[in-house]
Amino acid sequence: MLNEPTRHELADLGVLRVRGADATRFLQGQLSSDTERLATDVSQLAGYHNPQGRTIAVLRLAMLAADDLLAIVPRELAHPVQLRLAKYLLRAKVKLADESNLWRLEGLRASRDRQDLPASMNGQTRIGDTVVVRITDSPRWLLISPCEAASPLAAEAGDRETWRRLDIAAGLPQVYTATSEEFVAQMLNLDVLGAIAFDKGCYTGQEVIARAHYRGRVKRRLQRFVSTGPLRLAPGDTGRLADGRSLKVVEAAQRPDGRCEFLAVATLAAGDSDAAESGGTLDADTLPLPYEIPAA
C-alpha cells in the first residue's frame, strides 16, 4: 500500500517502570526535566545526571497513569540506571523495576499526509493493550506493548537504521555505556530539546547545569555530520574534522550508500580542539539540525 505507515522494531531499547504514589515526585528530584508536566499522549525527554552534571542516561518518559511511568533507555543501561536510582528511594512510596523483558518497543512513522493513520491517532493514548505516545511534534510515535500482545496497526516493516537516521536528523541524542557520564547536559543540546527545566526545584547535577546555563560558555555542542565516503562509526569514537575541530561520536547510522550519518559533540569554532580527544581525521560534511544551537 502506498500510504501504509512504517513500523520499526526497537529491540535494543529497554524499559524502566516507576510506580507508586510518589513516582512523579521521585523522578522530579532525579531528572532534569519537569516530570510534573508529563502528559499521557506526548513523551518527554529527560536527562539523568551525576553530581558533576554529566549525563548518565537520556530517558524518554511515557505516562501510563499519574502514578505509573515508563522510562525508555538503551537496554544496556536499563539495569545500571535502575540500581543508581534505587539508592535514592529512601522512604519514597515508589517501586522501581527493569521491565525490559516485559515490553515490546516499536517506532511508528506516518506518511507525509498521515492518511495512513486512524483519525484518532493524534491524542490517542492506547490502542488495545498498546500505549501510544507521540515524539514531540514529528509524525512519529512510540508503541509500547506487552510482549505477548499483537502489534496494533497494520504497517510495513522498517529497519532499525532508518529509525536511527530519523533520530539523528531530529538532533536527538542518546547515551550508551560507551558514552555514559562523558558529556555535560548542554553538550548534548538537552537544554534546546526541552529536556532541562531551569525553573524547577533541585535535582542531581543541577548546580553544574545551571551554572553552565547562566554563567558559562558551552564551547562543545552536539552537531550533525555525514561522512564523504563509506565509513563505520560507533558511539564513543573520536576524531578530528578537516578544519581541526575535535569530536566524539554520540550516535551513528549507516546510509544505504555506505556513508555514515552521525551526531557528535564537537567544538563550535573552527581550529578549536580538545586535547582529550584523539583519533584520525574524519572526512565529513556538516548537516543542518532542526533547531538552533546557542552561540558559545
Coordinates of C-alpha atoms in Angstrom, one line a residue:
M1 CA 0.0 0.0 0.0
L2 CA 1.3 3.4 -1.0
N3 CA 0.2 5.2 2.2
E4 CA 0.8 2.4 4.7
P5 CA 2.6 3.5 7.9
T6 CA 6.0 2.1 8.7
R7 CA 6.8 0.3 11.9
H8 CA 10.3 -0.2 13.2
E9 CA 11.3 -2.7 15.9
L10 CA 13.4 -1.1 18.6
A11 CA 14.6 -4.2 20.4
D12 CA 17.8 -2.5 21.6
L13 CA 15.7 -0.2 23.9
G14 CA 14.7 -1.1 27.4
V15 CA 12.0 -0.1 29.9
L16 CA 12.2 1.1 33.5
R17 CA 8.9 1.2 35.3
V18 CA 8.4 3.7 38.1
R19 CA 5.2 3.1 40.1
G20 CA 3.7 4.4 43.3
A21 CA 2.2 7.4 44.9
D22 CA 5.5 9.3 44.9
A23 CA 6.6 8.2 41.4
T24 CA 6.3 11.6 39.7
R25 CA 7.8 13.5 42.7
F26 CA 10.7 11.0 43.0
L27 CA 11.7 11.5 39.3
Q28 CA 11.3 15.2 39.7
G29 CA 14.1 15.2 42.2
Q30 CA 16.4 13.0 40.0
L31 CA 15.9 14.0 36.4
S32 CA 16.5 17.4 34.6
S33 CA 13.0 17.7 33.0
D34 CA 9.8 18.8 34.7
T35 CA 8.1 15.5 35.2
E36 CA 5.0 17.3 36.7
R37 CA 4.3 18.5 33.1
L38 CA 4.3 15.0 31.6
A39 CA 1.1 14.2 29.7
T40 CA -0.4 10.9 28.6
D41 CA -0.2 11.5 24.8
V42 CA 3.3 13.0 24.4
S43 CA 6.6 11.6 25.6
Q44 CA 9.1 13.7 27.5
L45 CA 12.8 13.8 27.0
A46 CA 14.8 13.9 30.2
G47 CA 18.4 13.6 31.4
Y48 CA 19.7 11.7 34.4
H49 CA 23.0 13.2 35.5
N50 CA 25.7 12.7 38.1
P51 CA 26.6 15.4 40.6
Q52 CA 29.1 16.9 38.1
G53 CA 26.3 17.5 35.6
R54 CA 27.4 14.8 33.2
T55 CA 24.7 12.7 31.6
I56 CA 24.4 9.1 32.9
A57 CA 21.4 8.4 30.6
V58 CA 18.9 10.1 28.3
L59 CA 15.4 8.9 29.0
R60 CA 12.2 9.2 27.2
L61 CA 9.3 9.2 29.7
A62 CA 5.8 7.9 29.0
M63 CA 2.9 8.0 31.4
L64 CA 0.6 5.0 31.9
A65 CA -1.2 6.8 34.8
A66 CA -0.5 9.6 37.2
D67 CA 1.4 7.1 39.5
D68 CA 2.7 4.8 36.8
L69 CA 5.5 5.9 34.5
L70 CA 7.8 4.2 32.0
A71 CA 11.3 5.4 31.2
I72 CA 12.7 4.3 27.8
V73 CA 16.5 3.9 27.7
P74 CA 19.0 1.8 25.8
R75 CA 18.6 -1.8 27.1
E76 CA 22.2 -1.9 28.1
L77 CA 21.7 0.9 30.5
A78 CA 18.3 -0.1 32.0
H79 CA 19.6 -2.2 34.9
P80 CA 22.5 0.1 35.8
V81 CA 20.2 3.1 35.8
Q82 CA 17.7 1.2 37.9
L83 CA 20.4 0.4 40.5
R84 CA 21.6 4.0 40.7
L85 CA 18.1 5.4 41.1
A86 CA 17.3 2.8 43.7
K87 CA 19.9 4.3 46.0
Y88 CA 17.8 7.4 46.4
L89 CA 14.4 5.8 47.0
L90 CA 14.8 6.1 50.8
R91 CA 11.2 6.2 52.2
A92 CA 9.5 7.2 48.9
K93 CA 6.4 5.2 48.0
V94 CA 7.9 4.0 44.7
K95 CA 8.6 0.7 43.1
L96 CA 11.3 0.7 40.5
A97 CA 11.8 -2.2 38.1
D98 CA 13.7 -3.1 34.9
E99 CA 10.8 -4.4 32.8
S100 CA 12.8 -4.6 29.5
N101 CA 11.8 -8.2 29.0
L102 CA 8.1 -7.5 29.5
W103 CA 7.5 -4.8 26.9
R104 CA 8.0 -4.6 23.1
L105 CA 9.0 -1.2 21.7
E106 CA 8.3 -0.1 18.2
G107 CA 8.6 3.1 16.4
L108 CA 5.7 4.2 14.1
R109 CA 6.3 6.6 11.2
A110 CA 3.4 8.1 9.3
S111 CA 3.3 9.1 5.6
R112 CA 3.6 12.8 4.9
D113 CA -0.2 13.3 4.7
R114 CA -0.9 11.0 7.6
Q115 CA -3.8 9.4 5.7
D116 CA -2.5 6.0 6.8
L117 CA -3.3 6.5 10.5
P118 CA -6.6 6.3 12.3
A119 CA -8.3 9.6 12.7
S120 CA -8.0 9.3 16.5
M121 CA -4.2 8.8 16.4
N122 CA -3.3 12.4 17.4
G123 CA -4.1 12.4 21.1
Q124 CA -4.7 8.7 21.3
T125 CA -3.0 7.1 24.3
R126 CA -3.9 3.5 23.9
I127 CA -4.8 1.1 21.1
G128 CA -5.9 -2.1 22.8
D129 CA -3.1 -3.0 25.2
T130 CA -0.6 -0.8 23.4
V131 CA 0.5 2.6 24.9
V132 CA 0.9 5.2 22.2
V133 CA 3.0 8.3 22.8
R134 CA 3.9 11.0 20.3
I135 CA 7.6 12.0 19.9
T136 CA 7.3 15.8 20.2
D137 CA 5.7 17.3 17.1
S138 CA 7.0 14.9 14.5
P139 CA 4.8 12.4 12.7
R140 CA 6.4 9.6 14.8
W141 CA 5.1 7.7 17.7
L142 CA 6.4 5.1 20.2
L143 CA 4.3 2.0 20.5
I144 CA 4.8 0.3 23.9
S145 CA 3.1 -3.1 24.1
P146 CA 3.2 -6.1 26.4
C147 CA 5.4 -8.7 24.8
E148 CA 2.5 -11.1 24.3
A149 CA 0.3 -8.5 22.6
A150 CA -0.1 -8.3 18.8
S151 CA 1.0 -5.2 17.0
P152 CA -2.0 -2.8 17.0
L153 CA -1.7 -1.5 13.4
A154 CA -1.0 -2.9 10.0
A155 CA 2.2 -1.4 8.8
E156 CA 5.2 -2.0 6.6
A157 CA 8.3 -3.3 8.3
G158 CA 11.0 -0.7 8.6
D159 CA 14.6 -1.3 9.6
R160 CA 16.4 0.0 12.8
E161 CA 19.0 2.0 10.9
T162 CA 16.3 4.1 9.2
W163 CA 14.7 5.0 12.6
R164 CA 18.1 5.8 13.9
R165 CA 18.7 8.2 11.0
L166 CA 15.4 9.9 11.8
D167 CA 16.6 10.4 15.3
I168 CA 19.9 11.8 14.0
A169 CA 18.1 14.1 11.6
A170 CA 16.0 15.4 14.5
G171 CA 19.1 16.0 16.5
L172 CA 18.0 13.7 19.3
P173 CA 21.0 12.4 21.4
Q174 CA 21.3 9.1 23.0
V175 CA 23.8 7.9 25.6
Y176 CA 25.2 4.3 25.8
T177 CA 27.6 2.5 28.1
A178 CA 30.5 3.8 26.0
T179 CA 29.4 7.5 26.5
S180 CA 27.7 7.5 29.9
E181 CA 29.0 10.3 32.1
E182 CA 31.1 11.7 29.2
F183 CA 29.0 14.9 28.4
V184 CA 27.6 17.7 30.4
A185 CA 23.9 18.1 29.6
Q186 CA 24.3 21.2 27.4
M187 CA 26.9 19.4 25.2
L188 CA 24.0 17.1 24.2
N189 CA 21.7 20.0 23.4
L190 CA 19.3 18.8 26.2
D191 CA 18.6 22.5 27.0
V192 CA 17.5 23.2 23.4
L193 CA 15.4 20.0 23.3
G194 CA 13.4 20.8 26.4
A195 CA 14.9 18.1 28.5
I196 CA 16.1 20.6 31.1
A197 CA 13.7 22.7 33.2
F198 CA 15.6 25.6 34.7
D199 CA 12.5 26.8 36.7
K200 CA 12.1 23.6 38.7
G201 CA 13.5 22.5 42.0
C202 CA 16.7 20.7 42.8
Y203 CA 17.9 17.5 41.1
T204 CA 21.2 15.7 40.9
G205 CA 23.7 17.8 38.8
Q206 CA 21.5 20.9 38.8
E207 CA 24.2 23.2 40.2
V208 CA 26.7 22.5 37.4
I209 CA 24.0 22.5 34.7
A210 CA 22.5 25.8 35.9
R211 CA 26.0 27.4 36.1
A212 CA 26.7 26.5 32.5
H213 CA 23.3 28.0 31.5
Y214 CA 23.5 31.3 33.3
R215 CA 27.3 32.0 33.6
G216 CA 29.2 29.6 31.5
R217 CA 30.0 29.3 27.8
V218 CA 29.5 25.9 26.3
K219 CA 32.2 25.5 23.6
R220 CA 31.3 21.9 22.6
R221 CA 27.8 21.1 21.3
L222 CA 26.0 18.2 19.6
Q223 CA 26.2 18.6 15.8
R224 CA 25.2 16.6 12.8
F225 CA 27.5 15.2 10.2
V226 CA 27.7 12.8 7.2
S227 CA 30.9 11.2 6.0
T228 CA 32.0 11.9 2.5
G229 CA 32.7 8.3 1.8
P230 CA 31.9 4.8 3.2
L231 CA 32.6 4.7 6.9
R232 CA 31.5 2.9 10.1
L233 CA 31.4 4.8 13.4
A234 CA 30.1 3.9 16.8
P235 CA 29.2 5.9 19.9
G236 CA 32.4 6.9 21.8
D237 CA 34.6 7.0 18.7
T238 CA 36.8 10.1 18.4
G239 CA 38.4 12.0 15.7
R240 CA 39.1 15.4 14.1
L241 CA 37.5 17.2 11.3
A242 CA 39.5 18.7 8.4
D243 CA 39.2 22.1 10.0
G244 CA 40.9 20.8 13.2
R245 CA 37.9 20.5 15.4
S246 CA 37.8 17.5 17.7
L247 CA 34.7 15.4 18.1
K248 CA 33.3 12.4 20.0
V249 CA 30.5 10.4 18.3
V250 CA 27.2 10.2 20.2
E251 CA 25.0 8.3 17.6
A252 CA 25.7 6.9 14.2
A253 CA 23.8 5.2 11.4
Q254 CA 24.7 3.8 8.0
R255 CA 23.2 5.2 4.9
P256 CA 22.3 2.8 2.0
D257 CA 25.4 4.0 0.1
G258 CA 27.8 3.1 2.9
R259 CA 28.3 6.7 4.2
C260 CA 27.8 7.3 7.9
E261 CA 25.4 9.9 9.2
F262 CA 26.2 10.8 12.8
L263 CA 25.7 13.1 15.8
A264 CA 28.9 14.1 17.6
V265 CA 29.8 16.5 20.3
A266 CA 32.3 18.8 18.6
T267 CA 33.9 22.2 19.3
L268 CA 31.9 25.0 17.7
A269 CA 34.7 27.2 16.3
A270 CA 37.0 26.0 13.5
G271 CA 40.5 25.4 14.7
D272 CA 39.4 24.7 18.3
S273 CA 40.2 21.3 19.6
D274 CA 40.1 19.3 22.8
A275 CA 43.4 17.7 23.7
A276 CA 41.5 14.9 25.5
E277 CA 40.0 13.7 22.1
S278 CA 42.3 11.8 19.8
G279 CA 41.8 9.8 16.6
G280 CA 42.3 10.2 12.9
T281 CA 40.9 12.8 10.6
L282 CA 37.3 12.3 9.6
D283 CA 36.2 13.5 6.2
A284 CA 32.7 14.6 6.9
D285 CA 30.3 17.4 5.9
T286 CA 28.2 19.3 8.4
L287 CA 24.4 18.8 8.1
P288 CA 21.8 21.2 9.5
L289 CA 19.8 20.5 12.7
P290 CA 16.1 21.3 13.0
Y291 CA 16.9 23.7 15.9
E292 CA 19.3 26.5 16.6
I293 CA 22.4 25.9 18.7
P294 CA 23.2 28.7 21.2
A295 CA 26.4 30.6 20.4
A296 CA 29.4 29.8 22.6

